[in-house]
Amino acid sequence: MGTKGTMAVTHSLREVDSVTIQVLVDNELDPISKSQNPAVVDATSFRLRELPAGDRGPAAMEMRMEDICCGAHGLSLLITATAGAASHTLLFDAGPEEDVFERNVARSRADLSTVEHVHLSHWHRDHSGGLPRALRMVNAARTPDSALGTPVLDVHPDRPIYRGFNAGPFVASLEADPTFAELEGAGARVVREKETHGILEDMFLVSGEVPRNTAYEVGFPRGMRFTEAGEWVPDELIADERFVVCNLKGKGLVVFAGCSHPGIVNICTHALALGGGAPLYAVIGGFHLADGDAAKLSASIQGLQELKPKILMPGHCTGWRFKFTIEQEMPGALVPCFSGTRYTLAADGVEV
Ligand SMILES: [Fe+2]
C-alpha cells in the first residue's frame, strides 16, 4: 500500500540527450495548434503522403484524413531516449482498446520494431486494454536481424480480478485487465515489480509505489476492487500505480505519469526524491484532475508551481479545467499531450 514519508533511495539515472514522445493514444487530438514553446518542445502532427506526378498539377504531397490519429479514453506513449550513440524505446501503456492502438500505430506509421520494454502504469483497462495486440505487434515488427528479442512487460504484481467504483446505488465494474497468461501468450516476458528499478541501461527509472504526502491527493474516491472471496471492497489508493522518469542532460527530470491516482504533486515530489538532485523539467501524461473540485485544482497548481517544472504536458484524464488553470497560472508551460502528436525534447546543442 502507499506509504507516508519522503525517504527514498537515490538510483543512478543516466543522462540522456533527447527524448521523443509519440503519443499513440490520448483522449484528445488537436493536430492544428502549434506548440507555444517550439524552442523547447517540438510538436508535429500532420503526415503528408507523396502524390504521384501529374495528378494535380504541381502538387507534390497530399494530406489524407485517414492519416490522422483518433482520440480514445486512455493513454499510450511511444518514448525513445538517446544518449550518444545509444538509443532505447519504451512503450508506456497501450490505451483502452486493441483496435484503437493498432489503428493509431498505422495512421502515425509508428515504428514498434525497437520497443524493448513495455511499462504498464497501473491496472486499469484504459491503460491495459490495448496490451495484447501491442505486444503481438512489437514482436511482428522485429526485423530478422534484430537482437532485441522478446519484449519485457513491466507490471505491478497486484493485478485485481476486477476494478470498479461505488456509484451509489450500485457498483460499476470495469472490464478485467488482461491476465498474466494472456500477456505472456501475446509474446511478453512479464516482469512483476513493485520496487523502484532502472531499465534500458538506466536511461529510465520505473518508480515503486508512490508515497502519499499531500492532504488533497486522496487517490480514486469510491474506487473498489473485486476480491477472490467474491466481494467488492474499497480500493481508493490504486497503490499499484508507478511512474517512469528520465533525466534530460542540462534540463532535468522528464516524468511520465499514467493516471496520477497517487496525485501529480506526490508523483513529481517522489520523482525529485529519486532523481539524484536533478531539477524537475517536464511532466507528461494523465494528471487525473478532470473530476477535481476547485479547491483540489488550486492546491494542485500551487503544489506544481513550488516544484518549478518548465513544461507541463497534460493529457488523458487531466480535464480541460486544469489545462486552463495551467495556462492561466503558469504561462508558457503548457504543451497539451494530444493523440497522434510527436513531441521532441532535447538537450542544448542536440539535433534530433
Ligand atoms: Fe486512466
Short mmCIF file of C-alpha atoms and ligand atoms in Angstrom, two decimals:
data_model
loop_
_atom_site.label_atom_id
_atom_site.label_comp_id
_atom_site.label_asym_id
_atom_site.label_seq_id
_atom_site.Cartn_x
_atom_site.Cartn_y
_atom_site.Cartn_z
CA MET A 1 0.00 0.00 0.00
CA GLY A 2 1.11 3.57 -0.43
CA THR A 3 3.11 4.92 2.44
CA LYS A 4 3.66 8.25 4.07
CA GLY A 5 7.11 9.81 4.15
CA THR A 6 9.64 11.25 1.76
CA MET A 7 12.60 8.91 2.26
CA ALA A 8 13.76 7.41 -0.98
CA VAL A 9 16.88 5.68 -2.16
CA THR A 10 18.60 7.57 -4.94
CA HIS A 11 19.07 5.41 -8.03
CA SER A 12 21.51 6.02 -10.81
CA LEU A 13 19.80 7.58 -13.77
CA ARG A 14 21.89 8.06 -16.89
CA GLU A 15 21.59 11.48 -18.52
CA VAL A 16 20.01 11.38 -21.96
CA ASP A 17 20.50 13.73 -24.90
CA SER A 18 16.97 13.62 -26.25
CA VAL A 19 13.53 12.23 -25.57
CA THR A 20 10.98 11.74 -28.32
CA ILE A 21 7.39 11.02 -27.35
CA GLN A 22 4.99 9.75 -30.00
CA VAL A 23 1.50 9.87 -28.47
CA LEU A 24 -0.22 6.76 -29.81
CA VAL A 25 -3.41 7.21 -27.79
CA ASP A 26 -4.82 10.09 -25.81
CA ASN A 27 -8.35 11.33 -25.11
CA GLU A 28 -7.88 14.41 -27.26
CA LEU A 29 -6.34 15.44 -30.51
CA ASP A 30 -5.57 18.83 -31.94
CA PRO A 31 -3.32 18.47 -34.95
CA ILE A 32 -3.57 22.15 -35.86
CA SER A 33 -2.47 24.05 -32.74
CA LYS A 34 1.24 24.68 -32.73
CA SER A 35 3.48 24.22 -29.72
CA GLN A 36 3.54 27.55 -27.94
CA ASN A 37 7.07 26.81 -26.91
CA PRO A 38 8.69 25.36 -30.06
CA ALA A 39 12.19 26.22 -28.90
CA VAL A 40 11.91 23.68 -26.09
CA VAL A 41 9.19 21.30 -27.31
CA ASP A 42 8.96 20.47 -30.97
CA ALA A 43 5.48 19.15 -31.80
CA THR A 44 4.44 17.65 -35.13
CA SER A 45 1.11 16.10 -36.03
CA PHE A 46 0.38 16.06 -39.72
CA ARG A 47 1.85 13.46 -42.04
CA LEU A 48 1.84 14.05 -45.73
CA ARG A 49 1.95 11.43 -48.46
CA GLU A 50 3.80 11.82 -51.71
CA LEU A 51 1.42 12.46 -54.59
CA PRO A 52 2.14 10.77 -57.90
CA ALA A 53 3.22 13.28 -60.53
CA GLY A 54 0.69 14.56 -62.99
CA ASP A 55 -2.49 14.03 -60.99
CA ARG A 56 -2.98 17.55 -59.62
CA GLY A 57 -0.60 19.83 -61.43
CA PRO A 58 2.47 20.74 -59.41
CA ALA A 59 1.05 19.44 -56.06
CA ALA A 60 3.66 17.07 -54.63
CA MET A 61 2.10 15.94 -51.34
CA GLU A 62 -1.33 15.06 -50.07
CA MET A 63 -2.83 15.33 -46.58
CA ARG A 64 -5.27 12.46 -46.06
CA MET A 65 -7.84 12.29 -43.31
CA GLU A 66 -7.09 8.61 -42.80
CA ASP A 67 -3.59 9.56 -41.63
CA ILE A 68 -4.92 11.48 -38.61
CA CYS A 69 -4.99 9.56 -35.34
CA CYS A 70 -8.19 9.10 -33.32
CA GLY A 71 -8.85 10.01 -29.71
CA ALA A 72 -9.88 7.43 -27.12
CA HIS A 73 -10.21 7.43 -23.36
CA GLY A 74 -6.79 6.21 -22.32
CA LEU A 75 -3.09 6.72 -22.82
CA SER A 76 -0.26 5.19 -24.79
CA LEU A 77 3.14 6.80 -25.33
CA LEU A 78 5.99 5.52 -27.50
CA ILE A 79 9.10 7.00 -25.90
CA THR A 80 12.62 6.93 -27.36
CA ALA A 81 15.60 8.27 -25.44
CA THR A 82 19.08 8.74 -26.87
CA ALA A 83 22.45 9.10 -25.14
CA GLY A 84 25.39 9.45 -27.51
CA ALA A 85 25.08 6.59 -29.99
CA ALA A 86 22.77 4.60 -27.71
CA SER A 87 19.02 4.63 -28.12
CA HIS A 88 16.24 2.81 -26.30
CA THR A 89 12.49 2.69 -26.85
CA LEU A 90 9.82 2.19 -24.24
CA LEU A 91 6.10 1.73 -24.74
CA PHE A 92 4.27 3.36 -21.84
CA ASP A 93 0.73 1.88 -21.58
CA ALA A 94 -1.30 0.73 -24.59
CA GLY A 95 -4.59 2.60 -24.38
CA PRO A 96 -8.08 1.19 -23.84
CA GLU A 97 -8.75 -0.97 -26.91
CA GLU A 98 -6.71 -3.12 -29.22
CA ASP A 99 -8.30 -1.70 -32.38
CA VAL A 100 -7.55 1.87 -31.29
CA PHE A 101 -3.92 1.01 -30.64
CA GLU A 102 -3.50 -0.72 -33.99
CA ARG A 103 -5.33 1.99 -35.92
CA ASN A 104 -3.27 4.80 -34.46
CA VAL A 105 0.03 2.97 -34.92
CA ALA A 106 -0.89 2.50 -38.57
CA ARG A 107 -2.05 6.09 -39.01
CA SER A 108 1.02 7.60 -37.39
CA ARG A 109 3.31 4.99 -39.01
CA ALA A 110 4.89 4.46 -35.61
CA ASP A 111 7.85 2.11 -35.59
CA LEU A 112 7.35 -0.58 -32.95
CA SER A 113 10.32 -2.67 -34.09
CA THR A 114 12.66 -1.22 -31.48
CA VAL A 115 10.36 -1.44 -28.45
CA GLU A 116 12.32 -3.31 -25.81
CA HIS A 117 10.31 -2.55 -22.69
CA VAL A 118 6.58 -2.10 -22.17
CA HIS A 119 5.51 -0.37 -18.97
CA LEU A 120 2.02 -0.65 -17.52
CA SER A 121 1.41 2.32 -15.25
CA HIS A 122 -1.40 0.63 -13.30
CA TRP A 123 -4.13 -1.97 -13.59
CA HIS A 124 -6.93 -0.02 -15.23
CA ARG A 125 -8.43 -1.02 -18.54
CA ASP A 126 -7.95 2.39 -20.20
CA HIS A 127 -4.19 1.72 -19.98
CA SER A 128 -4.05 -2.06 -20.31
CA GLY A 129 -6.77 -2.88 -22.85
CA GLY A 130 -4.53 -2.49 -25.89
CA LEU A 131 -1.64 -4.51 -24.45
CA PRO A 132 -2.15 -7.96 -26.01
CA ARG A 133 -2.22 -6.64 -29.55
CA ALA A 134 0.52 -4.13 -28.81
CA LEU A 135 2.79 -6.97 -27.70
CA ARG A 136 1.93 -9.02 -30.78
CA MET A 137 2.63 -6.01 -32.98
CA VAL A 138 6.00 -5.38 -31.32
CA ASN A 139 7.00 -8.99 -31.95
CA ALA A 140 5.73 -8.88 -35.53
CA ALA A 141 7.64 -5.66 -36.20
CA ARG A 142 11.03 -7.12 -35.21
CA THR A 143 13.34 -7.28 -38.19
CA PRO A 144 15.09 -10.61 -38.93
CA ASP A 145 18.46 -9.21 -37.89
CA SER A 146 17.15 -7.69 -34.66
CA ALA A 147 18.93 -8.68 -31.49
CA LEU A 148 16.21 -7.30 -29.25
CA GLY A 149 14.21 -10.48 -28.72
CA THR A 150 11.13 -10.81 -26.54
CA PRO A 151 9.83 -7.51 -25.14
CA VAL A 152 9.65 -7.13 -21.38
CA LEU A 153 6.27 -6.21 -19.95
CA ASP A 154 6.81 -4.46 -16.62
CA VAL A 155 3.79 -4.59 -14.31
CA HIS A 156 2.96 -4.23 -10.65
CA PRO A 157 2.33 -7.72 -9.24
CA ASP A 158 -1.01 -6.84 -7.64
CA ARG A 159 -3.48 -7.31 -10.51
CA PRO A 160 -7.07 -7.03 -9.25
CA ILE A 161 -9.59 -9.52 -10.66
CA TYR A 162 -11.78 -6.53 -11.48
CA ARG A 163 -11.68 -2.86 -10.62
CA GLY A 164 -14.70 -0.62 -10.37
CA PHE A 165 -16.22 2.17 -8.35
CA ASN A 166 -19.09 2.74 -5.99
CA ALA A 167 -21.72 4.64 -7.98
CA GLY A 168 -24.09 4.97 -5.01
CA PRO A 169 -26.90 2.51 -5.52
CA PHE A 170 -24.64 0.07 -7.34
CA VAL A 171 -21.04 -0.82 -8.08
CA ALA A 172 -19.91 -0.10 -11.61
CA SER A 173 -17.26 -2.57 -12.74
CA LEU A 174 -14.59 -2.04 -15.35
CA GLU A 175 -13.72 -4.79 -17.78
CA ALA A 176 -10.97 -7.02 -16.47
CA ASP A 177 -7.38 -6.17 -17.31
CA PRO A 178 -5.62 -8.74 -19.50
CA THR A 179 -4.43 -11.66 -17.38
CA PHE A 180 -0.79 -12.57 -16.87
CA ALA A 181 -1.39 -15.66 -19.04
CA GLU A 182 -2.90 -13.56 -21.85
CA LEU A 183 0.02 -11.17 -21.72
CA GLU A 184 2.60 -13.95 -21.78
CA GLY A 185 0.65 -15.58 -24.59
CA ALA A 186 0.88 -12.34 -26.56
CA GLY A 187 4.65 -12.59 -26.54
CA ALA A 188 5.84 -10.73 -23.44
CA ARG A 189 8.34 -11.63 -20.78
CA VAL A 190 6.28 -10.42 -17.86
CA VAL A 191 8.25 -8.84 -15.02
CA ARG A 192 6.25 -8.22 -11.84
CA GLU A 193 7.96 -5.49 -9.87
CA LYS A 194 6.80 -3.12 -7.16
CA GLU A 195 10.15 -1.61 -6.18
CA THR A 196 11.99 1.21 -7.93
CA HIS A 197 14.23 -0.10 -10.71
CA GLY A 198 16.32 1.20 -13.59
CA ILE A 199 15.63 -0.05 -17.11
CA LEU A 200 17.18 0.21 -20.57
CA GLU A 201 20.76 0.90 -19.45
CA ASP A 202 19.43 3.21 -16.73
CA MET A 203 18.09 5.69 -19.27
CA PHE A 204 14.76 5.33 -17.48
CA LEU A 205 13.73 4.68 -13.90
CA VAL A 206 10.47 2.95 -13.02
CA SER A 207 9.14 4.02 -9.65
CA GLY A 208 7.85 1.79 -6.92
CA GLU A 209 4.65 2.66 -5.09
CA VAL A 210 4.37 6.40 -4.62
CA PRO A 211 4.41 7.93 -1.10
CA ARG A 212 1.21 9.86 -0.41
CA ASN A 213 2.04 13.10 1.40
CA THR A 214 -0.32 15.83 0.27
CA ALA A 215 -3.64 16.21 2.07
CA TYR A 216 -5.57 16.88 -1.13
CA GLU A 217 -4.44 13.91 -3.23
CA VAL A 218 -6.52 11.07 -1.87
CA GLY A 219 -6.42 8.51 -4.65
CA PHE A 220 -9.53 7.44 -6.52
CA PRO A 221 -12.52 8.27 -4.28
CA ARG A 222 -15.10 5.48 -4.29
CA GLY A 223 -12.70 3.14 -6.07
CA MET A 224 -13.33 -0.54 -5.43
CA ARG A 225 -11.94 -3.95 -6.34
CA PHE A 226 -13.47 -7.41 -6.64
CA THR A 227 -11.76 -9.99 -4.43
CA GLU A 228 -11.26 -13.73 -4.74
CA ALA A 229 -13.87 -14.07 -1.98
CA GLY A 230 -16.44 -12.64 -4.40
CA GLU A 231 -16.81 -9.28 -2.66
CA TRP A 232 -16.36 -5.69 -3.73
CA VAL A 233 -14.10 -3.87 -1.23
CA PRO A 234 -12.82 -0.26 -1.13
CA ASP A 235 -9.65 0.29 -3.17
CA GLU A 236 -9.13 4.03 -3.28
CA LEU A 237 -5.34 4.32 -3.25
CA ILE A 238 -4.69 2.48 -6.56
CA ALA A 239 -1.40 1.65 -4.83
CA ASP A 240 -0.07 -0.17 -7.89
CA GLU A 241 0.37 2.99 -9.97
CA ARG A 242 4.01 3.56 -10.89
CA PHE A 243 5.55 6.32 -12.99
CA VAL A 244 8.62 6.47 -15.25
CA VAL A 245 11.26 9.18 -15.23
CA CYS A 246 14.34 10.08 -17.25
CA ASN A 247 16.97 12.82 -16.89
CA LEU A 248 17.48 15.12 -19.88
CA LYS A 249 21.01 16.48 -19.83
CA GLY A 250 21.25 20.06 -18.61
CA LYS A 251 17.46 20.35 -18.29
CA GLY A 252 16.25 17.94 -15.65
CA LEU A 253 13.75 15.21 -15.00
CA VAL A 254 11.09 14.24 -17.51
CA VAL A 255 8.27 12.44 -15.68
CA PHE A 256 5.75 10.13 -17.40
CA ALA A 257 2.54 9.65 -15.42
CA GLY A 258 -0.27 7.27 -16.41
CA CYS A 259 -3.30 8.44 -14.48
CA SER A 260 -1.80 10.10 -11.38
CA HIS A 261 -4.07 8.34 -8.92
CA PRO A 262 -1.28 8.94 -6.33
CA GLY A 263 -1.57 12.66 -7.17
CA ILE A 264 0.51 14.55 -9.71
CA VAL A 265 2.25 16.55 -6.96
CA ASN A 266 3.07 13.37 -4.99
CA ILE A 267 4.41 11.81 -8.20
CA CYS A 268 6.63 14.79 -9.05
CA THR A 269 7.85 15.07 -5.46
CA HIS A 270 8.81 11.40 -5.47
CA ALA A 271 10.48 11.75 -8.88
CA LEU A 272 12.64 14.51 -7.43
CA ALA A 273 13.50 12.30 -4.44
CA LEU A 274 14.61 9.52 -6.80
CA GLY A 275 16.32 11.76 -9.35
CA GLY A 276 19.70 12.35 -7.76
CA GLY A 277 19.39 16.10 -7.37
CA ALA A 278 18.25 16.97 -10.89
CA PRO A 279 15.51 19.61 -11.09
CA LEU A 280 12.05 18.88 -12.44
CA TYR A 281 11.86 19.77 -16.13
CA ALA A 282 8.76 18.27 -17.77
CA VAL A 283 5.73 16.25 -16.78
CA ILE A 284 3.67 14.35 -19.35
CA GLY A 285 0.60 12.14 -19.11
CA GLY A 286 -2.63 11.93 -17.14
CA PHE A 287 -2.89 14.30 -14.16
CA HIS A 288 -6.35 12.97 -13.18
CA LEU A 289 -7.93 16.27 -12.29
CA ALA A 290 -10.94 16.07 -14.62
CA ASP A 291 -13.08 15.26 -11.59
CA GLY A 292 -11.27 17.53 -9.13
CA ASP A 293 -13.12 20.36 -7.40
CA ALA A 294 -11.89 23.97 -7.39
CA ALA A 295 -10.01 23.52 -4.10
CA LYS A 296 -8.12 20.49 -5.44
CA LEU A 297 -7.25 22.24 -8.70
CA SER A 298 -5.99 25.26 -6.77
CA ALA A 299 -3.90 23.15 -4.38
CA SER A 300 -2.52 21.09 -7.27
CA ILE A 301 -1.37 24.08 -9.30
CA GLN A 302 0.24 25.60 -6.21
CA GLY A 303 1.97 22.30 -5.49
CA LEU A 304 3.29 22.12 -9.05
CA GLN A 305 4.44 25.74 -9.02
CA GLU A 306 6.52 25.02 -5.92
CA LEU A 307 8.27 22.17 -7.78
CA LYS A 308 9.15 24.55 -10.65
CA PRO A 309 8.69 22.39 -13.77
CA LYS A 310 9.42 24.21 -17.03
CA ILE A 311 6.96 22.23 -19.16
CA LEU A 312 3.64 20.62 -18.33
CA MET A 313 2.22 18.22 -20.94
CA PRO A 314 -1.14 17.19 -19.50
CA GLY A 315 -3.31 14.66 -21.31
CA HIS A 316 -5.77 11.80 -20.85
CA CYS A 317 -7.64 12.31 -17.54
CA THR A 318 -6.30 15.80 -16.74
CA GLY A 319 -9.51 17.55 -17.80
CA TRP A 320 -9.92 20.86 -19.58
CA ARG A 321 -10.31 22.85 -16.37
CA PHE A 322 -6.81 22.06 -15.15
CA LYS A 323 -5.27 22.62 -18.56
CA PHE A 324 -6.89 26.02 -18.50
CA THR A 325 -5.59 26.57 -14.95
CA ILE A 326 -2.04 25.79 -16.08
CA GLU A 327 -2.31 28.25 -18.95
CA GLN A 328 -3.51 30.96 -16.58
CA GLU A 329 -1.21 30.31 -13.63
CA MET A 330 1.96 29.09 -15.37
CA PRO A 331 2.01 30.95 -18.68
CA GLY A 332 4.21 29.34 -21.33
CA ALA A 333 4.47 26.00 -19.55
CA LEU A 334 1.53 24.25 -21.21
CA VAL A 335 2.10 21.84 -24.08
CA PRO A 336 -1.01 19.63 -24.16
CA CYS A 337 -0.49 15.95 -24.90
CA PHE A 338 -2.57 15.02 -27.97
CA SER A 339 -3.25 11.75 -29.75
CA GLY A 340 -1.08 11.45 -32.84
CA THR A 341 1.32 14.27 -31.98
CA ARG A 342 5.05 13.66 -31.73
CA TYR A 343 6.98 15.73 -29.21
CA THR A 344 10.73 16.11 -29.00
CA LEU A 345 12.70 17.38 -26.01
CA ALA A 346 16.42 17.78 -26.48
CA ALA A 347 19.46 18.87 -24.52
CA ASP A 348 21.03 22.12 -25.64
CA GLY A 349 23.02 21.70 -28.85
CA VAL A 350 21.48 18.30 -29.67
CA GLU A 351 19.77 17.98 -33.05
CA VAL A 352 17.08 15.32 -33.29
FE FE B 1 -6.53 6.36 -16.85
#
